[in-house]
């Protein structure tokens, strides 16, 4: 889609590569060195395929790259979770091993993004459409986890902070 990249960058979004994260958190692009923050959806595309109403399945245990980058840049980690996010859209059933799930996994591996088949409400009616259902979302923000800068973190340091 033409201009998609530029529109996304205009809203302040960056890709989740280690280079982009380090560049943003190091403050190299600004005069001041402090005050930059990023928000990562740790589960990403894989977790989106498991986001069914009434469920909370996290893809977190194997995701440690964000911890490594926090150690390298010395950036604090602030845990945030929103309860009710999975309830604002319905998703077509896609159990692991199903034909739909295999197709979605193939598309995710090829494009780097998942394609969950979602259903919402309409503008003037509530039976079918693309708008989110009106459901409460409660966001909980934890206390910051202080991280000391480590130029070359070991696997043990990453695992300890991740735990």
Coordinates of C-alpha atoms in Angstrom, one line a residue:
X1 CA 0.0 0.0 0.0
X2 CA 1.6 3.3 -1.1
X3 CA 2.6 5.7 1.7
X4 CA 1.8 3.2 4.5
X5 CA 5.3 3.3 5.9
X6 CA 5.3 7.1 6.0
X7 CA 1.9 7.3 7.7
X8 CA 3.1 4.8 10.4
X9 CA 6.3 6.7 10.9
X10 CA 4.4 10.0 11.2
X11 CA 2.6 8.5 14.2
X12 CA 5.9 7.8 15.9
X13 CA 5.9 4.0 15.3
X14 CA 9.2 2.2 14.6
X15 CA 10.0 -1.3 13.8
X16 CA 11.0 -3.7 16.6
X17 CA 14.5 -4.5 15.4
X18 CA 17.3 -4.2 17.9
X19 CA 18.9 -1.4 15.8
X20 CA 15.7 0.7 16.1
X21 CA 15.3 0.0 19.8
X22 CA 18.9 0.9 20.6
X23 CA 18.8 4.0 18.4
X24 CA 15.7 5.3 20.1
X25 CA 16.7 4.4 23.7
X26 CA 20.2 5.7 23.3
X27 CA 19.0 9.2 22.4
X28 CA 21.5 9.5 19.5
X29 CA 18.9 11.2 17.4
X30 CA 18.3 13.9 20.0
X31 CA 20.3 16.4 21.9
X32 CA 19.1 15.1 25.3
X33 CA 20.0 11.6 26.4
X34 CA 17.0 10.8 28.7
X35 CA 13.3 10.7 28.3
X36 CA 12.9 8.3 25.4
X37 CA 10.6 5.4 25.9
X38 CA 9.2 2.6 23.6
X39 CA 6.3 0.3 23.9
X40 CA 6.6 -3.3 22.8
X41 CA 3.9 -5.8 22.3
X42 CA 6.0 -8.7 23.4
X43 CA 3.7 -11.5 22.2
X44 CA 3.3 -9.8 18.8
X45 CA 1.9 -11.5 15.8
X46 CA 2.0 -15.0 17.4
X47 CA -0.1 -13.8 20.4
X48 CA -2.7 -12.1 18.2
X49 CA -3.7 -15.5 16.8
X50 CA -4.6 -16.7 20.3
X51 CA -6.5 -13.6 21.3
X52 CA -10.1 -15.0 21.7
X53 CA -12.8 -13.4 23.9
X54 CA -12.6 -14.6 27.5
X55 CA -9.0 -15.9 27.2
X56 CA -5.6 -14.6 28.2
X57 CA -2.9 -16.6 26.5
X58 CA 0.4 -14.9 26.6
X59 CA 3.4 -15.5 24.4
X60 CA 6.1 -14.4 26.8
X61 CA 8.2 -17.2 28.1
X62 CA 10.4 -17.6 25.0
X63 CA 10.6 -13.8 24.3
X64 CA 13.8 -12.5 25.8
X65 CA 15.1 -10.0 23.2
X66 CA 13.4 -7.0 24.9
X67 CA 15.2 -8.0 28.2
X68 CA 18.5 -8.1 26.4
X69 CA 18.0 -4.7 24.9
X70 CA 16.9 -3.2 28.2
X71 CA 20.2 -4.5 29.7
X72 CA 22.3 -3.1 26.8
X73 CA 20.7 0.3 27.0
X74 CA 20.1 0.4 30.8
X75 CA 16.4 1.1 30.3
X76 CA 13.9 0.3 33.0
X77 CA 11.2 -2.2 32.2
X78 CA 7.6 -1.2 33.1
X79 CA 5.1 -4.1 33.0
X80 CA 1.7 -3.2 31.6
X81 CA -1.2 -5.5 30.9
X82 CA -4.7 -4.6 29.6
X83 CA -7.6 -6.9 30.8
X84 CA -10.4 -7.1 28.3
X85 CA -8.5 -6.4 25.1
X86 CA -9.4 -9.8 23.7
X87 CA -13.1 -9.1 24.2
X88 CA -13.4 -6.1 21.9
X89 CA -13.4 -8.3 18.8
X90 CA -14.5 -11.8 18.2
X91 CA -12.1 -14.1 16.3
X92 CA -12.9 -17.0 14.0
X93 CA -12.0 -20.3 15.8
X94 CA -8.4 -21.3 14.7
X95 CA -7.2 -24.0 17.0
X96 CA -3.6 -25.2 16.7
X97 CA -3.3 -27.7 13.8
X98 CA -6.4 -26.5 12.0
X99 CA -6.2 -25.6 8.3
X100 CA -7.0 -22.0 9.0
X101 CA -4.2 -21.8 11.7
X102 CA -1.7 -23.4 9.4
X103 CA -2.5 -20.8 6.7
X104 CA -2.3 -18.0 9.3
X105 CA 1.1 -19.3 10.5
X106 CA 2.4 -19.5 6.9
X107 CA 1.2 -15.9 6.3
X108 CA 2.9 -14.8 9.5
X109 CA 6.2 -16.4 8.6
X110 CA 6.1 -14.9 5.1
X111 CA 4.9 -11.4 6.0
X112 CA 6.0 -10.9 9.6
X113 CA 2.5 -10.1 10.6
X114 CA -0.5 -12.3 11.5
X115 CA -3.9 -12.2 9.9
X116 CA -6.5 -13.0 12.6
X117 CA -10.0 -13.2 11.1
X118 CA -11.9 -10.8 13.4
X119 CA -15.5 -9.8 13.7
X120 CA -17.0 -6.8 15.4
X121 CA -20.1 -4.7 15.4
X122 CA -21.5 -2.3 12.7
X123 CA -22.0 1.4 12.8
X124 CA -25.7 1.5 13.2
X125 CA -26.3 -2.2 14.1
X126 CA -24.5 -4.5 16.4
X127 CA -24.7 -7.9 14.6
X128 CA -21.8 -7.7 12.1
X129 CA -19.1 -5.1 11.2
X130 CA -15.6 -4.0 11.7
X131 CA -16.0 -1.7 14.7
X132 CA -15.0 -3.0 18.2
X133 CA -17.6 -4.2 20.6
X134 CA -18.2 -1.9 23.6
X135 CA -16.4 -3.7 26.3
X136 CA -14.4 -2.4 29.3
X137 CA -10.6 -2.5 29.1
X138 CA -8.7 -2.2 32.4
X139 CA -5.0 -1.5 32.1
X140 CA -2.7 -2.2 35.0
X141 CA 0.7 -0.6 35.1
X142 CA 3.3 -2.2 37.4
X143 CA 6.2 -0.6 39.2
X144 CA 9.3 0.0 37.0
X145 CA 11.9 -2.7 37.2
X146 CA 15.2 -0.9 37.5
X147 CA 17.8 -2.2 35.0
X148 CA 21.6 -1.4 35.2
X149 CA 23.4 -1.0 32.0
X150 CA 25.4 -4.1 30.9
X151 CA 27.3 -3.7 27.6
X152 CA 27.4 -7.4 26.8
X153 CA 24.8 -9.3 29.0
X154 CA 25.2 -13.0 29.6
X155 CA 22.5 -15.5 29.1
X156 CA 22.3 -15.9 32.9
X157 CA 21.8 -12.1 33.4
X158 CA 19.0 -12.1 30.7
X159 CA 17.3 -15.1 32.2
X160 CA 17.4 -13.6 35.8
X161 CA 15.9 -10.3 34.7
X162 CA 13.3 -12.1 32.5
X163 CA 12.2 -14.2 35.5

